[in-house]
mmCIF file of C-alpha atoms and ligand atoms in Angstrom:
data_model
loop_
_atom_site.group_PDB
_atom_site.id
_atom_site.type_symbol
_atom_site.label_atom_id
_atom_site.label_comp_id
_atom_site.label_asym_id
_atom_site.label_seq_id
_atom_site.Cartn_x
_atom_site.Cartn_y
_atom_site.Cartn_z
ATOM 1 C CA UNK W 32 283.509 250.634 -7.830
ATOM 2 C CA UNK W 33 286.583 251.998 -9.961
ATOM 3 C CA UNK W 34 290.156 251.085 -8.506
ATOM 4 C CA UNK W 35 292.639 253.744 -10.859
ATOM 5 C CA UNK W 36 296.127 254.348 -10.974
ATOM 6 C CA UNK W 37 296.929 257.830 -12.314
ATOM 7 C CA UNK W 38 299.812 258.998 -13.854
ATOM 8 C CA UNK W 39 301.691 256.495 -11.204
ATOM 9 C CA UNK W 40 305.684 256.268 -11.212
ATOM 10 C CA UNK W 41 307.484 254.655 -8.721
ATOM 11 C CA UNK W 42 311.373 254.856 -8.747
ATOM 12 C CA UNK W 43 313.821 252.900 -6.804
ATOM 13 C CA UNK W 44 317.008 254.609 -5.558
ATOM 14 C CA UNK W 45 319.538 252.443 -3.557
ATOM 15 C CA UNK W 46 322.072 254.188 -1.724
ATOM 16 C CA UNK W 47 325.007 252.174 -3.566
ATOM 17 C CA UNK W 48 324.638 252.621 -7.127
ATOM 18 C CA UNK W 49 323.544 256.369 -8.555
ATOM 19 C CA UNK W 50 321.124 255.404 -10.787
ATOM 20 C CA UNK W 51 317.508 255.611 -9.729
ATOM 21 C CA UNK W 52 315.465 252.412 -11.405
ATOM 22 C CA UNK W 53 312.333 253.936 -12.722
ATOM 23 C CA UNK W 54 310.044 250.633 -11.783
ATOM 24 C CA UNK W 55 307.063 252.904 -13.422
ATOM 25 C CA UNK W 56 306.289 255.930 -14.792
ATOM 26 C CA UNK W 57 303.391 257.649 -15.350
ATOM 27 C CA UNK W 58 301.168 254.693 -15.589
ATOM 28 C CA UNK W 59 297.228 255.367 -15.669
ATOM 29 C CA UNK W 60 294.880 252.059 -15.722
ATOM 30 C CA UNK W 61 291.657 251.446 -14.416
ATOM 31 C CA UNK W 62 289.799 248.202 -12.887
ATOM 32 C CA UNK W 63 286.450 247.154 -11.934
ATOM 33 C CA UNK W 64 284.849 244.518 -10.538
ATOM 34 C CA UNK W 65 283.695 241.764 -13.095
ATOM 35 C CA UNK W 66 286.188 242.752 -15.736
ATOM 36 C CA UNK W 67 289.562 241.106 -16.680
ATOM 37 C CA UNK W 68 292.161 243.241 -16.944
ATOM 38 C CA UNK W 69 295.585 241.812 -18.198
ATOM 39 C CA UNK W 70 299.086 243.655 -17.978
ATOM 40 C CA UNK W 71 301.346 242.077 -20.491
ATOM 41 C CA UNK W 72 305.028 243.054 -20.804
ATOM 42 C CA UNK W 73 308.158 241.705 -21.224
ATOM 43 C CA UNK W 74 310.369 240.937 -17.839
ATOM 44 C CA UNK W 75 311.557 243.716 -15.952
ATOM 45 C CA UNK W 76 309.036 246.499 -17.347
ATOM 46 C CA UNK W 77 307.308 247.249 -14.326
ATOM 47 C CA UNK W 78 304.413 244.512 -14.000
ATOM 48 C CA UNK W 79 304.598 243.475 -10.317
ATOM 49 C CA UNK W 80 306.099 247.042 -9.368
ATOM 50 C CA UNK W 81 302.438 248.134 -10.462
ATOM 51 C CA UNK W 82 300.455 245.163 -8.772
ATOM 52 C CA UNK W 83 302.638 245.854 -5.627
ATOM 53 C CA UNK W 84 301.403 249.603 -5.945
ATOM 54 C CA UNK W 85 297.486 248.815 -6.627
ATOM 55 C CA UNK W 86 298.036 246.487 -3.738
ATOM 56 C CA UNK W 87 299.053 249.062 -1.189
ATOM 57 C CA UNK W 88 302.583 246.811 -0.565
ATOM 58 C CA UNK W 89 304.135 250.475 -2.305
ATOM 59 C CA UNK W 90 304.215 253.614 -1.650
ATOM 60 C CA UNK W 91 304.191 255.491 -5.000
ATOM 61 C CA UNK W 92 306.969 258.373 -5.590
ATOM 62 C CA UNK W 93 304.621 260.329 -7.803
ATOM 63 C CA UNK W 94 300.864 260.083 -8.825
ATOM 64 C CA UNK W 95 298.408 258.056 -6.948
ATOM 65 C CA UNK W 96 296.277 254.798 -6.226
ATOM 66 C CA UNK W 97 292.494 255.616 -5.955
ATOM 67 C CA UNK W 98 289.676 254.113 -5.089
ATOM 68 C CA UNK W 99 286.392 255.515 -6.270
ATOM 69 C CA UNK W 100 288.305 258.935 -6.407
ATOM 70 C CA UNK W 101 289.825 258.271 -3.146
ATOM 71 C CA UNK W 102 293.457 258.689 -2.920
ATOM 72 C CA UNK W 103 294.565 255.305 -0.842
ATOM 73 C CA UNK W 104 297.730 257.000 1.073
ATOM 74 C CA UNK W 105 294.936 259.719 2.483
ATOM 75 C CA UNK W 106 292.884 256.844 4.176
ATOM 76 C CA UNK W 107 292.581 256.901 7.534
ATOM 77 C CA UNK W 108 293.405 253.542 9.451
ATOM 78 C CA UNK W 109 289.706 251.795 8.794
ATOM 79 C CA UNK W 110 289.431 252.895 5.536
ATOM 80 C CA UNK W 111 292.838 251.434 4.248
ATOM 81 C CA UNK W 112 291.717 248.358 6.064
ATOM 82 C CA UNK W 113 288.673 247.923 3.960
ATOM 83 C CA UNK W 114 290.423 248.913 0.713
ATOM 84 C CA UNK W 115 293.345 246.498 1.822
ATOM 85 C CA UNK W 116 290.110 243.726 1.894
ATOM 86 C CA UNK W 117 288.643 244.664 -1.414
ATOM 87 C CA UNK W 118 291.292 244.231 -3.027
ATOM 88 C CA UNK W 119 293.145 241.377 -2.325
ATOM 89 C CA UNK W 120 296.406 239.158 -4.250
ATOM 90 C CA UNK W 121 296.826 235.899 -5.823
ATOM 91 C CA UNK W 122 300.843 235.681 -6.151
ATOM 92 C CA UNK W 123 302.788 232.721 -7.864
ATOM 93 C CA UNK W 124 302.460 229.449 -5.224
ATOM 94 C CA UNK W 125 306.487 228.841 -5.712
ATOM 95 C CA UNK W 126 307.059 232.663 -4.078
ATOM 96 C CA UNK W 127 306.147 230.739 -0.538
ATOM 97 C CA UNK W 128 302.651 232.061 -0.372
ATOM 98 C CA UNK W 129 301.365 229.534 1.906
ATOM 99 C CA UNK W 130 302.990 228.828 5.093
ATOM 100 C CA UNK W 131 304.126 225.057 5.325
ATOM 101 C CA UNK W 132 303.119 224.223 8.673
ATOM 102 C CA UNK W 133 299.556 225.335 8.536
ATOM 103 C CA UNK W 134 296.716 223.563 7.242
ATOM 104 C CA UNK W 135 294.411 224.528 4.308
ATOM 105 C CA UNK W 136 291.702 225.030 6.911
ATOM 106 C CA UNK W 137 294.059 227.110 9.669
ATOM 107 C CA UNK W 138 295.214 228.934 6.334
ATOM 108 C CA UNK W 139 292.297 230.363 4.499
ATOM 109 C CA UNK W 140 290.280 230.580 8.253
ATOM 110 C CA UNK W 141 293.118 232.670 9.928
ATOM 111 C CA UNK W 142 292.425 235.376 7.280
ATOM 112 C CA UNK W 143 288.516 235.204 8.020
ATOM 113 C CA UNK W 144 289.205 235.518 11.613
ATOM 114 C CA UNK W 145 292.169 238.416 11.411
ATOM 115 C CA UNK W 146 289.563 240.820 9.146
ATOM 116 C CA UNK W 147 286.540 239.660 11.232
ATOM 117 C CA UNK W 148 284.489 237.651 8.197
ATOM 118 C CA UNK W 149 283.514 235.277 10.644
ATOM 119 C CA UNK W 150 282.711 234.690 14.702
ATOM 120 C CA UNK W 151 283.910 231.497 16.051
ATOM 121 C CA UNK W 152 285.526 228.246 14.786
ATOM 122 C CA UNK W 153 281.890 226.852 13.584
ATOM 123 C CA UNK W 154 281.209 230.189 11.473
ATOM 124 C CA UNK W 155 284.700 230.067 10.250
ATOM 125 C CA UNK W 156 284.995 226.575 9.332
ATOM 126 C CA UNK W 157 281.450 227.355 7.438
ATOM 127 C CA UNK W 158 283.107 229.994 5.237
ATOM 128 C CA UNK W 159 286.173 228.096 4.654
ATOM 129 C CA UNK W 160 283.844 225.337 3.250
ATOM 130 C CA UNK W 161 282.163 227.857 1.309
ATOM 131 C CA UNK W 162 284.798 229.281 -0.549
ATOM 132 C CA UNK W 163 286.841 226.049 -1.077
ATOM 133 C CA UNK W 164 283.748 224.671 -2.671
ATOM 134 C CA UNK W 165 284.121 228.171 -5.195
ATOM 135 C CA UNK W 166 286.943 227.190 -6.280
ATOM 136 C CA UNK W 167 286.379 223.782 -7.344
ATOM 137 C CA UNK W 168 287.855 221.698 -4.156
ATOM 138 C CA UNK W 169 284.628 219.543 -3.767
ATOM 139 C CA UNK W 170 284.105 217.702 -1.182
ATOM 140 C CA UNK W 171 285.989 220.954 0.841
ATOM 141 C CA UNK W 172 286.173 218.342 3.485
ATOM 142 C CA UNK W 173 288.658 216.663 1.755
ATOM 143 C CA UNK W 174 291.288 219.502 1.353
ATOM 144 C CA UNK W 175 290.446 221.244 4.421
ATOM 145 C CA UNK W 176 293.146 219.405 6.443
ATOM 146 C CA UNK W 177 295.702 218.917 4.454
ATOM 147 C CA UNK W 178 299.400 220.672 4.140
ATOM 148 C CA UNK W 179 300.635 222.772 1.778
ATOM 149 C CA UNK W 180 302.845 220.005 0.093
ATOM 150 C CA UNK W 181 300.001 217.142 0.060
ATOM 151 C CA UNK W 182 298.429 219.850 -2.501
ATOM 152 C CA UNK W 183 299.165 219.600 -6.217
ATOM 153 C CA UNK W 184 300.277 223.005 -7.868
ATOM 154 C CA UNK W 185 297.350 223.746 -9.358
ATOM 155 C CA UNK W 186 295.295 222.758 -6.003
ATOM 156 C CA UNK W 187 297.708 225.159 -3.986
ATOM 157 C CA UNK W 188 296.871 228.081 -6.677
ATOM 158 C CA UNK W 189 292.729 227.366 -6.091
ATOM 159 C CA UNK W 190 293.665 227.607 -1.914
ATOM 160 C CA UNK W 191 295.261 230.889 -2.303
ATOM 161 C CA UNK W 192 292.595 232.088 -4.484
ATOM 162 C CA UNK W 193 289.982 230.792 -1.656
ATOM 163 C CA UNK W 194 291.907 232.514 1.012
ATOM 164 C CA UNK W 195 291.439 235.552 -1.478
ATOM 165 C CA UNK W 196 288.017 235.237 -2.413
ATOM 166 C CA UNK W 197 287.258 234.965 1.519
ATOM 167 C CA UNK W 198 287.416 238.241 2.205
ATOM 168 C CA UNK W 199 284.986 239.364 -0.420
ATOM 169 C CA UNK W 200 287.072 241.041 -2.522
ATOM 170 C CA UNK W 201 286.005 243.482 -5.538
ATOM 171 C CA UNK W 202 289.074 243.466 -7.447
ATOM 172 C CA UNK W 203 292.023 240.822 -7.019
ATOM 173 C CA UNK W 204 295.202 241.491 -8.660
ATOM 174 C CA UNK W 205 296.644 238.126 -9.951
ATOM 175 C CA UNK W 206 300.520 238.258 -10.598
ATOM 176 C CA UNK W 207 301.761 235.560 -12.593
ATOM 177 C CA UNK W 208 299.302 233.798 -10.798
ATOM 178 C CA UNK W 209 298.800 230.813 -13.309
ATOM 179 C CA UNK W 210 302.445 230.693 -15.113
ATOM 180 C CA UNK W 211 304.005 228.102 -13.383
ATOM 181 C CA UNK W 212 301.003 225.768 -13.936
ATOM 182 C CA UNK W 213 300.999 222.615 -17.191
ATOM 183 C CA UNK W 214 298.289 223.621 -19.796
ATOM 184 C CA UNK W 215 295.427 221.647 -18.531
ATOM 185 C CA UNK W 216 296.121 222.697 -14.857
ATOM 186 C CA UNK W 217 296.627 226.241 -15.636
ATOM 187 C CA UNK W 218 293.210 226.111 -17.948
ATOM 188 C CA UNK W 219 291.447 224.820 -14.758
ATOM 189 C CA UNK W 220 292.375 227.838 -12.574
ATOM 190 C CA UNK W 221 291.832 230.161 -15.277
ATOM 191 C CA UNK W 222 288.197 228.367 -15.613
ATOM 192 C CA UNK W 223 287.808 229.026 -11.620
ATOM 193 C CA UNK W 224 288.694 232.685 -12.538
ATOM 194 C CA UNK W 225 286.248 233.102 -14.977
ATOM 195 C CA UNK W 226 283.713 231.326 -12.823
ATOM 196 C CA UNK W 227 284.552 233.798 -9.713
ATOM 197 C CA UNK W 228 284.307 236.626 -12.058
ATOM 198 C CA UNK W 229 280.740 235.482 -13.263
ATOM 199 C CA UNK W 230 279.328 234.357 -10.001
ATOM 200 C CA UNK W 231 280.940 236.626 -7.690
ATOM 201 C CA UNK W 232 281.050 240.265 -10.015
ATOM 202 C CA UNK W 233 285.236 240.074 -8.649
ATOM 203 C CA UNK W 234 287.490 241.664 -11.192
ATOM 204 C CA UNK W 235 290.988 241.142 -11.715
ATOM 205 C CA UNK W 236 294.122 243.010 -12.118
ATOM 206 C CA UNK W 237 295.831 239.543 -14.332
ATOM 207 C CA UNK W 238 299.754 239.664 -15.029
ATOM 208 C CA UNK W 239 301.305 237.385 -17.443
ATOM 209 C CA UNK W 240 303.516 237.493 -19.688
ATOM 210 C CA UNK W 241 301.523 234.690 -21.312
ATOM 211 C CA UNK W 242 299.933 236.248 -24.091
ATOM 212 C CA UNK W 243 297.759 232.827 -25.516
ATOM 213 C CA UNK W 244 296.224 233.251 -21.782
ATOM 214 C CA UNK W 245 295.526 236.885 -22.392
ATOM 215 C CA UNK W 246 294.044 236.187 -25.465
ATOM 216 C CA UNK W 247 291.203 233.606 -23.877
ATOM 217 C CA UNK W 248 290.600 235.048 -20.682
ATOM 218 C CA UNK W 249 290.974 239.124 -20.615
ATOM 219 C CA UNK W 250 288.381 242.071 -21.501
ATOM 220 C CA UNK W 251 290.829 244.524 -21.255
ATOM 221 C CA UNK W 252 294.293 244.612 -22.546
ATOM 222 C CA UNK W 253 297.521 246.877 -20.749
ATOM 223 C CA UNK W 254 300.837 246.912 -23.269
ATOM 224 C CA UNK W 255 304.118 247.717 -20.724
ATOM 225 C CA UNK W 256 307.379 248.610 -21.413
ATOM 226 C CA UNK W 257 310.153 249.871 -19.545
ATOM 227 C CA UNK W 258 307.922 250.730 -17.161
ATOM 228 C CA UNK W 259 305.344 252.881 -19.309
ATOM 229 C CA UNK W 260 302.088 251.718 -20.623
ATOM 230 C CA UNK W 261 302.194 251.903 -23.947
ATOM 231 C CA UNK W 262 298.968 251.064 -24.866
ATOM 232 C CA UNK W 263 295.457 249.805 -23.526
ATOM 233 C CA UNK W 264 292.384 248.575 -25.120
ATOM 234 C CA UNK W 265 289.751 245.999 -25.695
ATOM 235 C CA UNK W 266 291.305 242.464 -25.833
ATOM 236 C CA UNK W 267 289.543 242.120 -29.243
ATOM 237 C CA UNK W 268 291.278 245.623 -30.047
ATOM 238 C CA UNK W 269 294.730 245.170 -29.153
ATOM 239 C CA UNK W 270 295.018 241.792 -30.831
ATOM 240 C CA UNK W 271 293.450 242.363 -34.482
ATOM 241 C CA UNK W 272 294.727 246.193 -34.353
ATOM 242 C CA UNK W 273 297.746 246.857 -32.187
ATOM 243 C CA UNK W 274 298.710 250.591 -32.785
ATOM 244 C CA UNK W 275 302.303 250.130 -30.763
ATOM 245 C CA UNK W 276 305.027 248.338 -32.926
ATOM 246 C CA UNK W 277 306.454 246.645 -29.791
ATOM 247 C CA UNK W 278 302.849 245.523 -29.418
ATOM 248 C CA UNK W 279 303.125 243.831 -32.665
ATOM 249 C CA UNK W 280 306.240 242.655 -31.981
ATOM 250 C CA UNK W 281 304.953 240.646 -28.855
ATOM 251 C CA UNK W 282 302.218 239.320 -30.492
ATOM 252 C CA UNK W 283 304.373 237.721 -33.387
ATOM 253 C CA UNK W 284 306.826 236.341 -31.049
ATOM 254 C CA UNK W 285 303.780 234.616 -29.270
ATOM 255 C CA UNK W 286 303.500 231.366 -29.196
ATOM 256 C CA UNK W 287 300.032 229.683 -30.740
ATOM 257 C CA UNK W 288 298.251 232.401 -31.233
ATOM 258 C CA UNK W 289 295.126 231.951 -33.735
HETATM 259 N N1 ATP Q 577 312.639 246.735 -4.542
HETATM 260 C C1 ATP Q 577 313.316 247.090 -5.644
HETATM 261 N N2 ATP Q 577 314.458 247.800 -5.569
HETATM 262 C C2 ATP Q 577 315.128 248.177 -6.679
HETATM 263 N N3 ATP Q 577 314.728 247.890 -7.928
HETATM 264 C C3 ATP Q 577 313.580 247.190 -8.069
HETATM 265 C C4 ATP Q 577 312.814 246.743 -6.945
HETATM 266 N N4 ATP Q 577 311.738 246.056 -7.397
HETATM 267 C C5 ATP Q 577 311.822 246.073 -8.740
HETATM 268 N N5 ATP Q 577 312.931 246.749 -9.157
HETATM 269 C C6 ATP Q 577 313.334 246.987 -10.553
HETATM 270 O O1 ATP Q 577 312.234 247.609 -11.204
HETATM 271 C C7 ATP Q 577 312.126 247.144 -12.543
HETATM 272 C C8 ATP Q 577 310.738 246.557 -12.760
HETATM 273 O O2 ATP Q 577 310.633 245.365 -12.005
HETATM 274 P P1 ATP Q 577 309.293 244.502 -11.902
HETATM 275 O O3 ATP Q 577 309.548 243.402 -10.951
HETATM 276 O O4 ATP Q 577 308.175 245.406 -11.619
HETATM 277 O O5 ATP Q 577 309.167 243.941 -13.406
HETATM 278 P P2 ATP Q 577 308.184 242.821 -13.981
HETATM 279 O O6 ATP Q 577 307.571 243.399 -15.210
HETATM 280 O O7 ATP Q 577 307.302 242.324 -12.929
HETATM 281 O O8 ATP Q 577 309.222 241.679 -14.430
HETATM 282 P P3 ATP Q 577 308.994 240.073 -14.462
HETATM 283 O O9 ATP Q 577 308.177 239.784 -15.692
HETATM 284 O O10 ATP Q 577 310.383 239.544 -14.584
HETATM 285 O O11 ATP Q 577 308.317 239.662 -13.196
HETATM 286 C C9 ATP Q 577 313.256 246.165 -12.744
HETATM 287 O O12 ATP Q 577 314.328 246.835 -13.337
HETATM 288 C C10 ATP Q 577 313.599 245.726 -11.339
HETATM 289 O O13 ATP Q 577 314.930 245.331 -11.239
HETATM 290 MG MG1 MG Q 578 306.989 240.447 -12.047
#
């Protein structure tokens, strides 16, 4: 399976102001399952505009999102269903991406139910089990009933990547998914990442402006800038040999880097 963007822009024109943002622009990257892809990029150069697009939340203006050489916005209904299921979002917890009022088990089972995963509450409860055990929430009978806020951060970050991993996703596009974790916290995720990737073949689509992140966890290595890609390579690549001087620059102005 290949998810691509190619040559992908997506502008933003509000009716007040004149100027047209240009979000992206002509941005080509590729993704597979069982690889790590990383977007770095400093704030406001078109990261989440491009997870938003690979997600199917955005329409692009020019270029398109393909899967396996199918153009996503010429699916018919089922088909964008299924892509909408293989490739599936991990967002930042603090965004609100768990609803307060609903249990861990109502949560991640809701999902299982609404793309038909699972029949009845027995099978469902099953799966939840199964995938909260994936992600490191052992005994899953312990988490299963709990809020939202009776979660620690780090806890709340596994659930959403649960409720992900539930619908057997190929590809899962991770924005800033880890940043607001401490180090320890945010190395367990990233371990439960790795883990998925490993046991599971899932590949991600990993945003961060966290380069010492990038450095442990990615294969391959996306360089944005004012909404461009600048450059893409191996991990090993782009840190020993970065051809782009704003690559260099980022990687100076990173903190502990070996
Ligand atoms: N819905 C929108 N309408 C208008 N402009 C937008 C919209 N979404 C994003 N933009 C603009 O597009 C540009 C890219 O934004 P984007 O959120 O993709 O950057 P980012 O790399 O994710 O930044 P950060 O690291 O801060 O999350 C910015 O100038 C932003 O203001
Ligand atoms: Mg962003």
């Amino acid at each position: 399976m290949l998810l691509e963007a190619i040559d992908v822009s997506k502008t933003f024109r509000s009716r007040r102001s004149s100027a047209p943002v240009h979000a992206v622009q002509n941005a080509t990257l590729q993704a597979r399952p069982g690889e790590f892809v990383a977007i770095v990029g400093e704030s406001g150069s078109g990261k989440s505009t491009l997870a938003r697009l690979l997600l199917d939340l955005l329409d692009p203006s020019e270029g398109s999102i393909q899967l396996d050489g199918r153009e996503v916005g010429s699916m018919d209904r089922t088909e964008r269903r299924a892509y909408r299921r293989s490739v599936q979002a991990v967002l930042q917890d603090p965004a609100g991406s768990l609803n307060p009022r609903k249990r861990v088990a109502q949560a991640i089972g809701e999902v299982i139910r609404l793309h038909g995963m699972a029949r009845g509450s027995a099978e469902t409860r099953h799966r939840v089990t199964e995938v909260l055990e994936l992600v490191g929430m052992e005994p899953a009978a312990a988490f299963m009933d709990r809020f939202p806020h009776e979660l620690s951060g780090g806890q709340r970050q596994r659930v959403l990547i649960a409720r992900a991993i539930a619908l057997d996703p190929r590809i899962i596009v991770a924005d800033e998914a880890v940043s607001a974790l401490d180090a320890s916290v945010k190395a367990g995720v990233l371990a439960v990442m790795a883990d998925l990737k490993d046991r599971l073949g899932v590949g991600y689509v990993f945003i961060t402006h966290d380069l010492p992140v990038v450095q442990k966890v990615a294969d391959h290595v996306y360089v944005m800038r004012h909404g461009r890609i600048l450059e893409h390579g191996p991990k090993d690549e782009i840190f020993a040999n970065p051809s782009h001087p704003y690559t260099r620059e980022l990687l100076a102005a990173s903190p502990a880097l070996p």
